[in-house]
Coordinates of C-alpha atoms in Angstrom, one line a residue:
M1 CA -22.1 10.9 -0.6
S2 CA -18.4 10.0 1.5
T3 CA -18.2 11.5 4.4
T4 CA -15.0 11.6 5.9
R5 CA -13.8 13.3 9.5
L6 CA -11.4 12.8 12.3
I7 CA -12.6 11.1 15.3
S8 CA -11.6 10.2 19.2
C9 CA -10.5 6.9 20.2
S10 CA -12.9 6.9 23.0
A11 CA -15.8 7.3 20.1
A12 CA -14.4 5.0 18.2
K13 CA -16.2 1.4 19.4
D14 CA -19.7 1.8 18.5
L15 CA -18.4 2.7 15.1
I16 CA -16.0 0.3 14.3
A17 CA -18.9 -2.3 15.1
N18 CA -21.4 -0.9 12.1
S19 CA -18.6 0.4 10.1
R20 CA -18.5 -0.2 6.3
G21 CA -15.0 0.6 4.7
V22 CA -13.1 1.4 8.0
F23 CA -10.1 2.2 8.5
N24 CA -8.6 2.4 11.7
R25 CA -5.8 4.1 12.0
N26 CA -5.0 3.8 15.6
R27 CA -3.9 0.0 14.4
C28 CA -0.5 1.6 13.9
L29 CA 0.1 0.5 17.9
N30 CA 1.8 -2.2 16.5
K31 CA 5.3 -2.9 17.2
R32 CA 6.2 -3.1 13.1
N33 CA 4.3 0.3 12.3
L34 CA 6.6 2.3 14.8
V35 CA 6.4 5.5 12.4
Y36 CA 3.0 5.9 12.3
K37 CA 2.5 5.3 16.0
Q38 CA 4.3 8.5 16.7
A39 CA 2.2 10.5 13.8
F40 CA -1.6 9.4 15.0
P41 CA -1.0 7.7 18.1
S42 CA -5.0 8.1 19.2
T43 CA -6.6 9.5 16.0
L44 CA -9.0 7.2 13.6
L45 CA -9.7 7.9 10.2
I46 CA -13.1 6.7 9.6
T47 CA -14.1 6.8 6.0
R48 CA -17.9 6.1 5.6
K49 CA -20.0 5.0 3.0
M50 CA -23.5 6.6 3.5
A51 CA -26.9 4.5 1.8
T52 CA -29.1 6.5 0.1
T53 CA -32.1 5.1 1.0
K54 CA -33.8 2.6 4.0
T55 CA -33.7 -0.6 1.1
N56 CA -30.2 -0.1 -0.1
A57 CA -29.2 -0.5 3.6
A58 CA -32.1 -2.9 4.5
A59 CA -30.5 -5.2 1.3
A60 CA -26.7 -4.6 2.2
E61 CA -27.4 -6.1 5.6
L62 CA -28.7 -9.2 4.4
T63 CA -26.0 -9.4 1.6
P64 CA -23.1 -10.2 4.4
K65 CA -19.0 -9.5 3.2
C66 CA -16.5 -12.6 3.0
L67 CA -14.2 -10.3 3.1
T68 CA -14.2 -7.6 6.1
L69 CA -11.6 -5.7 7.9
G70 CA -11.8 -8.6 11.1
N71 CA -10.5 -11.5 8.7
M72 CA -8.8 -9.3 6.6
N73 CA -4.7 -9.2 6.1
P74 CA -3.8 -7.8 9.5
N75 CA -0.5 -6.4 8.2
V76 CA -2.0 -4.3 5.5
K77 CA -3.9 -3.4 8.1
V78 CA -1.2 -1.7 9.7
M79 CA 1.0 -0.5 7.1
E80 CA 0.8 3.1 6.3
Y81 CA 2.9 4.9 3.7
A82 CA 3.0 8.8 5.4
V83 CA 4.0 10.6 1.8
R84 CA 0.6 9.5 0.4
G85 CA -1.2 10.1 3.6
P86 CA -4.1 11.7 5.7
L87 CA -2.1 15.4 4.8
V88 CA -2.7 14.9 1.0
T89 CA -6.0 13.8 1.3
R90 CA -7.4 16.5 2.4
A91 CA -5.2 18.6 -0.2
S92 CA -6.9 16.8 -2.6
E93 CA -10.1 17.7 -1.2
I94 CA -9.2 21.3 -0.9
E95 CA -8.3 21.0 -4.0
K96 CA -12.0 20.2 -5.1
E97 CA -13.4 23.2 -2.7
L98 CA -11.3 25.4 -4.9
E99 CA -12.6 24.4 -8.0
K100 CA -16.1 24.6 -7.0
G101 CA -15.5 28.4 -5.7
V102 CA -15.1 27.9 -2.1
K103 CA -13.1 30.9 -0.7
K104 CA -9.9 30.1 0.7
P105 CA -6.7 32.3 1.8
F106 CA -5.2 31.2 -0.8
N107 CA -6.3 30.2 -4.8
E108 CA -3.8 27.1 -5.5
V109 CA -2.6 23.8 -3.6
I110 CA 1.0 23.5 -3.3
K111 CA 2.0 19.3 -3.0
A112 CA 5.9 19.8 -1.8
N113 CA 4.7 16.5 -0.2
I114 CA 6.2 14.0 -3.3
G115 CA 9.4 14.0 -5.4
D116 CA 7.4 13.9 -8.2
C117 CA 9.2 16.3 -10.3
H118 CA 7.0 16.5 -13.3
A119 CA 4.2 17.9 -11.3
M120 CA 6.4 20.4 -9.9
G121 CA 7.0 22.2 -13.4
Q122 CA 10.3 20.2 -14.4
V123 CA 9.9 20.0 -18.6
P124 CA 11.2 16.2 -19.4
I125 CA 14.5 15.9 -21.1
T126 CA 14.3 15.6 -25.2
F127 CA 16.3 13.0 -25.6
I128 CA 14.4 10.7 -23.7
R129 CA 11.3 11.6 -24.8
Q130 CA 12.0 11.3 -28.7
V131 CA 13.1 7.9 -28.0
L132 CA 10.0 7.1 -26.0
A133 CA 8.2 8.4 -29.2
L134 CA 9.9 6.6 -31.7
V135 CA 9.7 3.3 -29.8
S136 CA 6.0 3.7 -29.3
L137 CA 5.2 4.5 -33.0
P138 CA 8.1 3.0 -35.4
E139 CA 7.0 4.9 -38.2
L140 CA 8.1 7.7 -36.7
L141 CA 11.6 6.0 -37.2
E142 CA 11.0 7.5 -40.9
D143 CA 10.8 11.0 -39.7
P144 CA 13.8 12.8 -40.8
R145 CA 12.9 15.5 -37.9
F146 CA 14.2 13.0 -35.2
P147 CA 18.3 12.7 -34.8
S148 CA 20.3 9.9 -35.9
D149 CA 21.8 9.0 -32.3
V150 CA 17.6 8.5 -31.3
K151 CA 16.7 6.3 -34.0
S152 CA 19.3 3.9 -33.0
R153 CA 18.1 3.8 -29.8
A154 CA 14.9 3.2 -30.7
K155 CA 15.6 0.5 -33.3
A156 CA 17.9 -1.6 -30.6
I157 CA 15.5 -1.7 -28.0
L158 CA 12.6 -2.6 -30.6
A159 CA 14.7 -5.6 -31.4
G160 CA 14.7 -6.5 -28.7
C161 CA 11.3 -7.1 -28.2
R162 CA 9.3 -9.8 -29.4
G163 CA 7.4 -8.3 -32.8
Q164 CA 9.4 -5.4 -32.4
S165 CA 6.7 -3.8 -30.1
V166 CA 7.3 -2.5 -26.9
G167 CA 3.8 -3.6 -26.2
S168 CA 4.8 -7.2 -26.0
Y169 CA 6.0 -8.7 -22.9
T170 CA 9.9 -8.9 -22.0
D171 CA 11.9 -11.3 -20.0
S172 CA 11.3 -11.0 -17.0
A173 CA 14.4 -9.5 -16.0
G174 CA 14.1 -6.7 -18.7
I175 CA 15.4 -6.5 -22.7
E176 CA 18.8 -7.9 -22.8
I177 CA 20.3 -5.2 -24.7
I178 CA 19.3 -3.1 -21.6
R179 CA 21.2 -5.0 -19.0
K180 CA 24.1 -5.2 -20.7
H181 CA 23.8 -1.0 -20.8
V182 CA 22.7 -0.7 -17.2
A183 CA 26.1 -2.9 -16.6
E184 CA 28.1 -0.9 -19.0
Y185 CA 26.8 1.8 -16.9
I186 CA 27.6 0.3 -13.4
Q187 CA 31.0 -0.3 -14.7
R188 CA 31.9 3.1 -16.2
R189 CA 30.7 4.7 -13.0
D190 CA 32.6 2.5 -10.6
N191 CA 35.6 1.6 -12.5
I192 CA 34.7 -2.4 -11.6
P193 CA 34.0 -4.5 -13.8
C194 CA 29.8 -5.6 -13.9
D195 CA 27.8 -8.8 -15.1
Y196 CA 25.2 -7.9 -16.8
Q197 CA 23.3 -11.0 -15.4
N198 CA 23.5 -9.5 -12.4
V199 CA 21.1 -6.7 -13.3
L200 CA 17.6 -7.1 -13.6
L201 CA 15.6 -4.2 -14.3
C202 CA 12.1 -2.9 -12.4
A203 CA 9.6 -1.0 -12.7
G204 CA 11.0 1.6 -10.4
A205 CA 13.1 1.3 -7.6
S206 CA 10.4 0.3 -4.9
D207 CA 9.3 -2.5 -7.1
G208 CA 13.4 -4.0 -7.1
I209 CA 13.4 -3.3 -3.5
K210 CA 10.6 -5.7 -2.2
S211 CA 11.1 -8.4 -4.5
V212 CA 14.7 -8.6 -2.7
L213 CA 13.0 -7.5 0.7
K214 CA 10.5 -10.8 0.1
L215 CA 13.1 -13.2 0.5
L216 CA 14.1 -12.3 3.6
I217 CA 10.9 -13.5 5.0
E218 CA 11.8 -16.3 7.4
K219 CA 11.8 -17.1 11.1
V220 CA 15.6 -18.3 11.9
D221 CA 16.3 -19.9 15.5
G222 CA 12.0 -18.7 16.2
K223 CA 12.7 -15.6 15.8
T224 CA 10.6 -12.9 13.2
P225 CA 13.0 -11.4 10.8
G226 CA 14.2 -7.9 11.2
V227 CA 16.1 -5.6 8.7
M228 CA 17.7 -2.0 10.2
I229 CA 16.1 0.8 8.5
P230 CA 17.6 4.7 9.0
I231 CA 15.3 7.2 11.1
P232 CA 14.4 9.2 9.4
Q233 CA 13.1 7.1 6.6
Y234 CA 11.6 6.6 3.4
P235 CA 8.3 5.5 4.4
L236 CA 8.3 2.5 2.0
Y237 CA 10.6 0.5 3.9
S238 CA 8.0 1.0 6.9
A239 CA 5.3 0.1 5.2
S240 CA 6.7 -3.0 3.4
L241 CA 8.3 -5.0 6.6
A242 CA 4.9 -4.0 7.8
E243 CA 3.5 -5.7 5.0
F244 CA 5.3 -8.9 5.2
G245 CA 5.4 -8.9 8.7
M246 CA 8.9 -8.3 9.1
E247 CA 10.3 -6.4 12.2
Q248 CA 11.8 -2.8 11.5
V249 CA 14.6 -2.2 13.4
G250 CA 15.1 1.8 13.5
Y251 CA 18.5 3.2 14.0
Y252 CA 19.1 6.9 14.4
L253 CA 20.8 9.2 11.6
N254 CA 23.1 12.1 13.8
E255 CA 21.2 15.4 12.9
E256 CA 24.1 17.4 14.7
K257 CA 26.7 16.0 12.4
N258 CA 24.8 16.4 9.2
W259 CA 22.9 13.2 9.2
S260 CA 25.6 10.8 9.4
L261 CA 25.2 7.4 10.4
D262 CA 27.2 6.7 13.9
V263 CA 28.3 2.9 14.3
S264 CA 27.4 3.3 17.6
E265 CA 24.1 3.9 17.2
L266 CA 23.2 1.4 14.9
E267 CA 25.8 -1.1 17.7
R268 CA 22.6 0.0 20.3
S269 CA 20.3 -0.7 17.2
I270 CA 21.2 -4.1 16.6
A271 CA 21.5 -5.0 20.5
E272 CA 18.1 -4.1 21.5
A273 CA 16.7 -5.3 18.5
K274 CA 18.5 -9.0 19.0
K275 CA 16.4 -9.2 22.6
T276 CA 12.8 -10.0 20.3
C277 CA 14.4 -10.3 16.3
N278 CA 16.8 -12.0 13.9
P279 CA 18.4 -8.8 12.6
R280 CA 19.3 -10.1 8.8
A281 CA 19.7 -6.6 7.1
I282 CA 20.9 -2.9 7.1
V283 CA 19.1 -0.3 4.6
V284 CA 21.2 2.7 4.3
I285 CA 19.8 5.6 1.7
N286 CA 22.1 7.7 0.1
P287 CA 21.9 10.6 -1.1
G288 CA 19.4 10.7 1.8
N289 CA 16.0 10.8 1.2
P290 CA 14.4 12.5 3.9
T291 CA 17.3 14.2 5.3
G292 CA 19.5 14.7 1.9
Q293 CA 22.6 14.4 4.0
V294 CA 25.8 12.6 0.7
L295 CA 27.9 10.4 2.8
A296 CA 31.1 10.4 2.9
R297 CA 33.3 7.1 2.0
Q298 CA 34.9 6.8 5.1
N299 CA 31.8 6.4 7.1
I300 CA 30.4 4.2 3.6
E301 CA 33.9 2.0 4.9
D302 CA 32.0 2.0 8.9
I303 CA 28.8 0.3 7.7
I304 CA 30.3 -1.9 5.4
K305 CA 32.3 -3.1 8.0
F306 CA 29.8 -3.1 10.9
A307 CA 27.1 -5.4 8.5
N308 CA 30.1 -7.4 7.9
K309 CA 30.7 -8.4 11.3
H310 CA 26.6 -8.9 11.7
K311 CA 26.4 -10.8 8.9
L312 CA 23.7 -8.4 7.9
F313 CA 22.6 -8.0 4.0
I314 CA 23.3 -4.8 2.4
F315 CA 20.4 -2.5 0.7
A316 CA 21.9 0.5 -1.0
D317 CA 19.5 2.7 -2.1
E318 CA 21.2 4.8 -4.5
V319 CA 18.2 6.1 -6.2
Y320 CA 19.5 10.4 -6.1
Q321 CA 22.7 9.4 -7.2
D322 CA 23.0 12.4 -9.8
N323 CA 21.2 14.8 -7.4
V324 CA 24.7 15.6 -5.9
Y325 CA 25.0 19.5 -5.1
A326 CA 27.0 20.9 -2.3
E327 CA 30.5 21.9 -2.7
G328 CA 33.1 19.0 -1.1
S329 CA 30.5 16.5 -1.3
K330 CA 30.3 13.6 -3.4
F331 CA 28.6 10.3 -4.4
F332 CA 30.3 7.0 -3.6
S333 CA 28.2 4.0 -5.0
F334 CA 28.5 1.3 -2.1
K335 CA 29.3 -1.2 -4.6
K336 CA 32.5 0.4 -5.5
V337 CA 33.6 0.9 -1.7
L338 CA 33.2 -2.5 -1.1
V339 CA 34.6 -4.2 -3.5
E340 CA 38.4 -1.8 -3.2
M341 CA 38.4 -2.5 0.7
G342 CA 39.1 -6.1 -0.7
E343 CA 38.4 -9.3 1.2
P344 CA 36.4 -10.2 3.4
Y345 CA 34.3 -7.3 2.4
S346 CA 34.4 -7.7 -1.4
S347 CA 32.8 -10.9 -0.8
M348 CA 29.5 -9.5 0.8
E349 CA 25.6 -9.7 -0.2
L350 CA 24.3 -6.3 -1.8
A351 CA 21.9 -5.4 -3.5
S352 CA 21.7 -1.6 -5.0
F353 CA 18.3 -0.1 -6.6
M354 CA 18.9 2.9 -9.4
S355 CA 15.3 4.6 -11.0
C356 CA 14.4 6.6 -14.0
S357 CA 12.2 8.5 -12.0
K358 CA 15.1 11.2 -9.9
G359 CA 18.4 12.3 -10.8
Y360 CA 17.7 14.8 -13.5
M361 CA 15.3 12.8 -15.3
G362 CA 12.4 12.6 -13.0
E363 CA 10.3 10.1 -15.1
C364 CA 8.2 9.2 -11.9
G365 CA 4.4 7.6 -13.5
L366 CA 6.8 6.0 -16.5
R367 CA 8.4 3.4 -14.0
G368 CA 11.7 2.2 -14.7
G369 CA 14.7 1.1 -12.5
Y370 CA 17.0 -1.6 -11.9
T371 CA 18.6 -3.7 -9.1
E372 CA 22.2 -5.0 -9.2
V373 CA 22.8 -8.3 -7.4
I374 CA 26.3 -9.5 -6.0
N375 CA 27.7 -11.7 -4.3
M376 CA 24.0 -13.7 -3.6
D377 CA 23.8 -17.4 -3.3
P378 CA 23.3 -18.4 -6.8
E379 CA 20.5 -20.9 -5.3
V380 CA 18.6 -17.6 -3.9
K381 CA 19.1 -16.1 -7.1
A382 CA 17.5 -18.4 -9.6
M383 CA 14.7 -18.6 -6.4
L384 CA 14.4 -14.4 -6.9
L385 CA 14.8 -14.9 -10.7
K386 CA 11.5 -16.9 -10.3
A387 CA 9.4 -14.6 -8.4
I388 CA 10.0 -12.0 -10.6
S389 CA 8.6 -14.3 -13.0
A390 CA 5.6 -14.2 -11.5
M391 CA 5.2 -10.1 -12.4
L392 CA 5.9 -11.2 -16.2
C393 CA 8.1 -8.3 -16.7
P394 CA 8.6 -4.5 -16.0
T395 CA 6.8 -2.1 -18.4
V396 CA 9.0 -1.7 -21.4
L397 CA 8.2 2.2 -21.9
G398 CA 10.1 2.3 -18.3
Q399 CA 13.0 0.2 -19.2
T400 CA 13.6 2.4 -22.4
V401 CA 13.8 5.5 -20.1
M402 CA 16.5 3.7 -18.3
D403 CA 18.2 2.9 -21.4
C404 CA 18.1 6.3 -22.2
V405 CA 19.2 7.1 -18.9
V406 CA 22.6 4.3 -18.4
N407 CA 23.1 4.8 -22.6
P408 CA 22.6 9.0 -23.0
P409 CA 24.2 10.7 -26.2
Q410 CA 27.9 10.8 -26.8
K411 CA 30.2 13.5 -27.6
G412 CA 30.3 13.8 -31.5
E413 CA 26.3 12.1 -31.6
P414 CA 23.9 14.6 -32.7
S415 CA 21.5 14.6 -29.0
Y416 CA 24.8 15.2 -27.3
D417 CA 24.9 19.1 -26.7
L418 CA 21.0 19.4 -26.5
F419 CA 21.4 16.6 -23.8
Q420 CA 24.0 17.9 -21.9
K421 CA 22.6 21.4 -21.8
E422 CA 19.1 20.3 -20.6
K423 CA 21.3 18.1 -18.0
Q424 CA 23.1 20.7 -16.5
A425 CA 20.2 23.2 -16.5
V426 CA 18.4 21.0 -14.3
L427 CA 20.9 19.9 -12.2
D428 CA 22.3 23.5 -11.7
S429 CA 18.9 24.8 -10.8
L430 CA 18.2 21.9 -8.1
A431 CA 21.4 23.4 -6.4
V432 CA 20.5 26.7 -6.7
R433 CA 16.9 25.4 -4.7
A434 CA 19.0 23.2 -2.7
K435 CA 20.5 26.2 -0.6
M436 CA 17.8 28.5 -0.9
V437 CA 15.7 26.3 1.0
A438 CA 18.2 25.6 3.7
D439 CA 19.4 29.5 3.8
T440 CA 15.4 30.3 3.8
F441 CA 14.1 27.9 6.6
N442 CA 17.7 29.0 9.5
S443 CA 16.1 32.1 8.8
F444 CA 13.0 31.1 10.7
D445 CA 12.4 31.6 14.3
G446 CA 12.8 28.2 16.1
F447 CA 14.0 26.5 12.5
S448 CA 17.3 24.8 12.1
C449 CA 17.8 22.9 8.7
N450 CA 21.0 20.8 8.0
P451 CA 22.4 22.0 4.1
V452 CA 20.6 20.1 0.9
Q453 CA 23.9 18.3 0.1
G454 CA 21.8 15.8 -1.9
A455 CA 18.5 14.5 -3.4
M456 CA 15.2 16.7 -3.4
Y457 CA 14.4 16.7 0.4
A458 CA 14.6 19.3 3.0
F459 CA 14.2 17.9 7.0
P460 CA 14.0 21.2 9.0
Q461 CA 13.8 21.1 12.8
I462 CA 10.9 23.2 14.1
K463 CA 11.6 23.9 17.7
L464 CA 7.5 24.7 18.4
P465 CA 6.1 26.4 21.4
Q466 CA 4.4 24.6 24.7
K467 CA 1.3 25.9 24.1
A468 CA 1.4 24.4 20.2
I469 CA 2.9 20.8 21.8
E470 CA -0.5 21.0 24.0
K471 CA -2.6 21.8 21.9
A472 CA -1.5 19.4 19.5
K473 CA -2.1 16.7 22.5
S474 CA -5.3 18.1 23.0
L475 CA -6.8 17.0 19.3
K476 CA -4.5 13.8 20.0
Q477 CA -2.3 14.4 17.0
C478 CA 1.8 14.8 17.3
P479 CA 2.7 18.2 17.4
S480 CA 4.5 18.1 13.9
V481 CA 1.1 17.1 12.3
F482 CA -0.2 19.6 13.9
Y483 CA 1.5 22.2 12.8
A484 CA 1.4 20.8 9.1
F485 CA -1.8 20.5 9.1
Q486 CA -2.6 23.8 10.3
L487 CA -0.1 25.2 7.4
L488 CA -2.1 23.3 4.7
E489 CA -5.1 24.9 6.1
N490 CA -3.9 28.6 6.0
T491 CA -1.4 28.4 3.1
G492 CA -2.5 25.3 0.5
I493 CA 1.1 24.0 1.0
C494 CA 1.3 20.3 1.7
I495 CA 4.6 19.4 3.8
V496 CA 5.1 15.7 5.4
P497 CA 4.8 15.9 9.4
G498 CA 8.3 14.2 10.7
A499 CA 6.3 11.6 12.8
G500 CA 5.7 10.1 9.3
F501 CA 9.4 9.1 8.8
G502 CA 10.1 8.7 12.2
Q503 CA 12.0 11.6 14.6
K504 CA 13.7 11.3 18.0
P505 CA 11.3 11.8 20.7
G506 CA 10.7 15.1 21.4
T507 CA 11.8 16.4 18.4
Y508 CA 9.3 17.8 15.2
H509 CA 10.7 18.2 11.8
F510 CA 9.2 18.2 8.5
R511 CA 9.8 16.8 4.8
T512 CA 9.6 19.9 1.8
T513 CA 10.3 19.0 -1.4
I514 CA 13.0 21.3 -3.6
L515 CA 11.2 21.0 -6.6
P516 CA 8.9 23.7 -6.8
Q517 CA 10.3 25.7 -9.9
P518 CA 12.5 28.7 -8.9
E519 CA 9.5 31.7 -8.6
K520 CA 7.1 29.2 -7.9
L521 CA 9.2 28.4 -4.8
K522 CA 10.4 31.8 -4.0
S523 CA 6.5 32.5 -3.7
M524 CA 6.0 29.0 -1.1
L525 CA 8.7 30.1 1.3
Q526 CA 7.1 33.5 1.4
K527 CA 3.9 31.9 2.7
F528 CA 5.9 29.8 4.6
K529 CA 7.3 32.6 6.1
E530 CA 4.0 34.6 7.0
F531 CA 2.5 31.4 8.3
H532 CA 5.0 30.5 10.5
E533 CA 5.3 34.3 12.4
S534 CA 1.6 33.4 12.8
F535 CA 1.7 30.6 14.1
M536 CA 4.6 31.6 17.2
K537 CA 3.0 34.5 17.7
E538 CA -0.9 32.9 18.4
Y539 CA 1.2 30.1 20.2
N540 CA 4.4 31.9 22.2

C-alpha cells in the first residue's frame, strides 16, 4: 500500500537516507523555482512504497537501482506545476474516500483548480465533433445525417493525410492545408499578411512554447539565459525554465491597475536580473492567466518598445484570445501591434501561441494548437524545424480541431447557424459567470477581486487574520496554501493557492476557474462564502 504524509524538515534527513521513491519538496529552495519556494518553504511531501514482506525488502536491498534520486537530473527535481500540485493530489484522495463511503461535510469534490472546460460540464461544439467523427471513421462520409460543410472539411483533412487516414504520421509542422487555414485565420484577425510557412501546428500551446523556449538554452558571455515572466504567472513557464536550467526573471503585474504591466517594473526586474543572468526573452500572457486581465493596446506598445530596447525575444501567449468579456476590453494580437508600429519594431522576433483547449471549444484532451514565428533567423528556424521533427508530429485529431477553429462554418453553409448559436452561448455564459465570481468575492469580508475581463479565472486577494498566518507558519505552509487546504477539507472545493503562481510578498491570493456551470457555480460560491465566514470567525 502507498501512504502519503507531510512531515517537517527536521524529520526529513533520516527518511531521505532510507527512502524509496522520495520526492523532496524542500528542493524548491533552488533559485530557479522561486514560485514554489514561496508555496512550500520547508515542507516535504514524502511518498513511500512499503514492502509487504521481509523477503521482498531484503531482495530490494540486494538490487541497487541504476537511477536514484541522488543521480537523476536535478532540474526535474526542482520543477513544479502548481495546477496539479499537492492540493489536487489530496482532492483525488478525497474523491476516493467519498466513493468508499467516508463521511464528509460535502458529497463531491469541485475541481476549480484547472481550466478543463468539458470536465466542468461545457457541452462540445457540434461542428467540431462531427468533423472529428468523419475523419476518424471515413465511412460516415456517406451518412446523410452529416451536413455537407462538415463532409467537405473532413475530406480536405483526409486528403492531407498519408493513406487518407488520421492514424498516419503527418509532416512535423502539421498538415499543410491546416497550416494554410491557420495563416488565413491570422490574416483575417489582424488584417496583416501571414505566411503559412511560419505556422507550426503543435500538441497544445504548451508543446509549442517549450519547443521555442528550448532554442534559448545557451550561455552568453558566461551567463545563464533568463526569461522574463509575469508574476503571477502560469506555472508552465516556471516549470519549463527549471527543467531547462534557465533563470526565471519575474516581473510583477500591477494589481492596483487591474494587473497591467508597468514599464518601470520591467526595467527594475531586468536590471536586477542582469547581475546574475542574461535575459533573452519576455513572456506576456494576454488575456491573462491567472489574472484575467486584457491588455490595452497602449500597454502592448510599451512592452514592445521595452523588448526592443533590451533585445528580447517576445513570447505572446494568446490562447484566451476568444475569451474577452468586459465592456470596453478588446483583444489585440502582439503581431498586429508590432507590425503596425513600423520599424524597427516590425522586424522584431516574435512567437505567438494559440490552443484549442480554451476559447469556446475547450477541447483540452485532444491537444491541438499552433505557433506562429515571425522575423526568426532562417538558420534558427531550420533548427526549430529539426527539433520538432524529433517528436514526429502533433496529434492529428488535435490538428483537426484546430482546423475547425480557424476554418469554421461560413454564412450560407448548413452548419453556420448552429455553430454560431453554440459558440455564442458558451461565451455569453462565461461572461455572466466572470461577473458573478468577481462580484461574489468582492462581497466577502477581506476579499478584493479585480474584474475578470477575459480568460477563465479569477485571482482574488485575501486579507488573512494574523492568527491564521501564524497557524500556517506553525505548519510550515504559506498562508495561501493553508487557506486552500482548509477550504478543500471543509467544502470539497479545490483551488490553487496564489503561492503557486507567485505573488507580492505579504499578499495572499488564490486562483479559481469560472468554469463550473451556472447553477453549480452559484452553489460553489455559497459554500465558499459559508466557509470563509467560519474561517474568519475562527481566526479573527
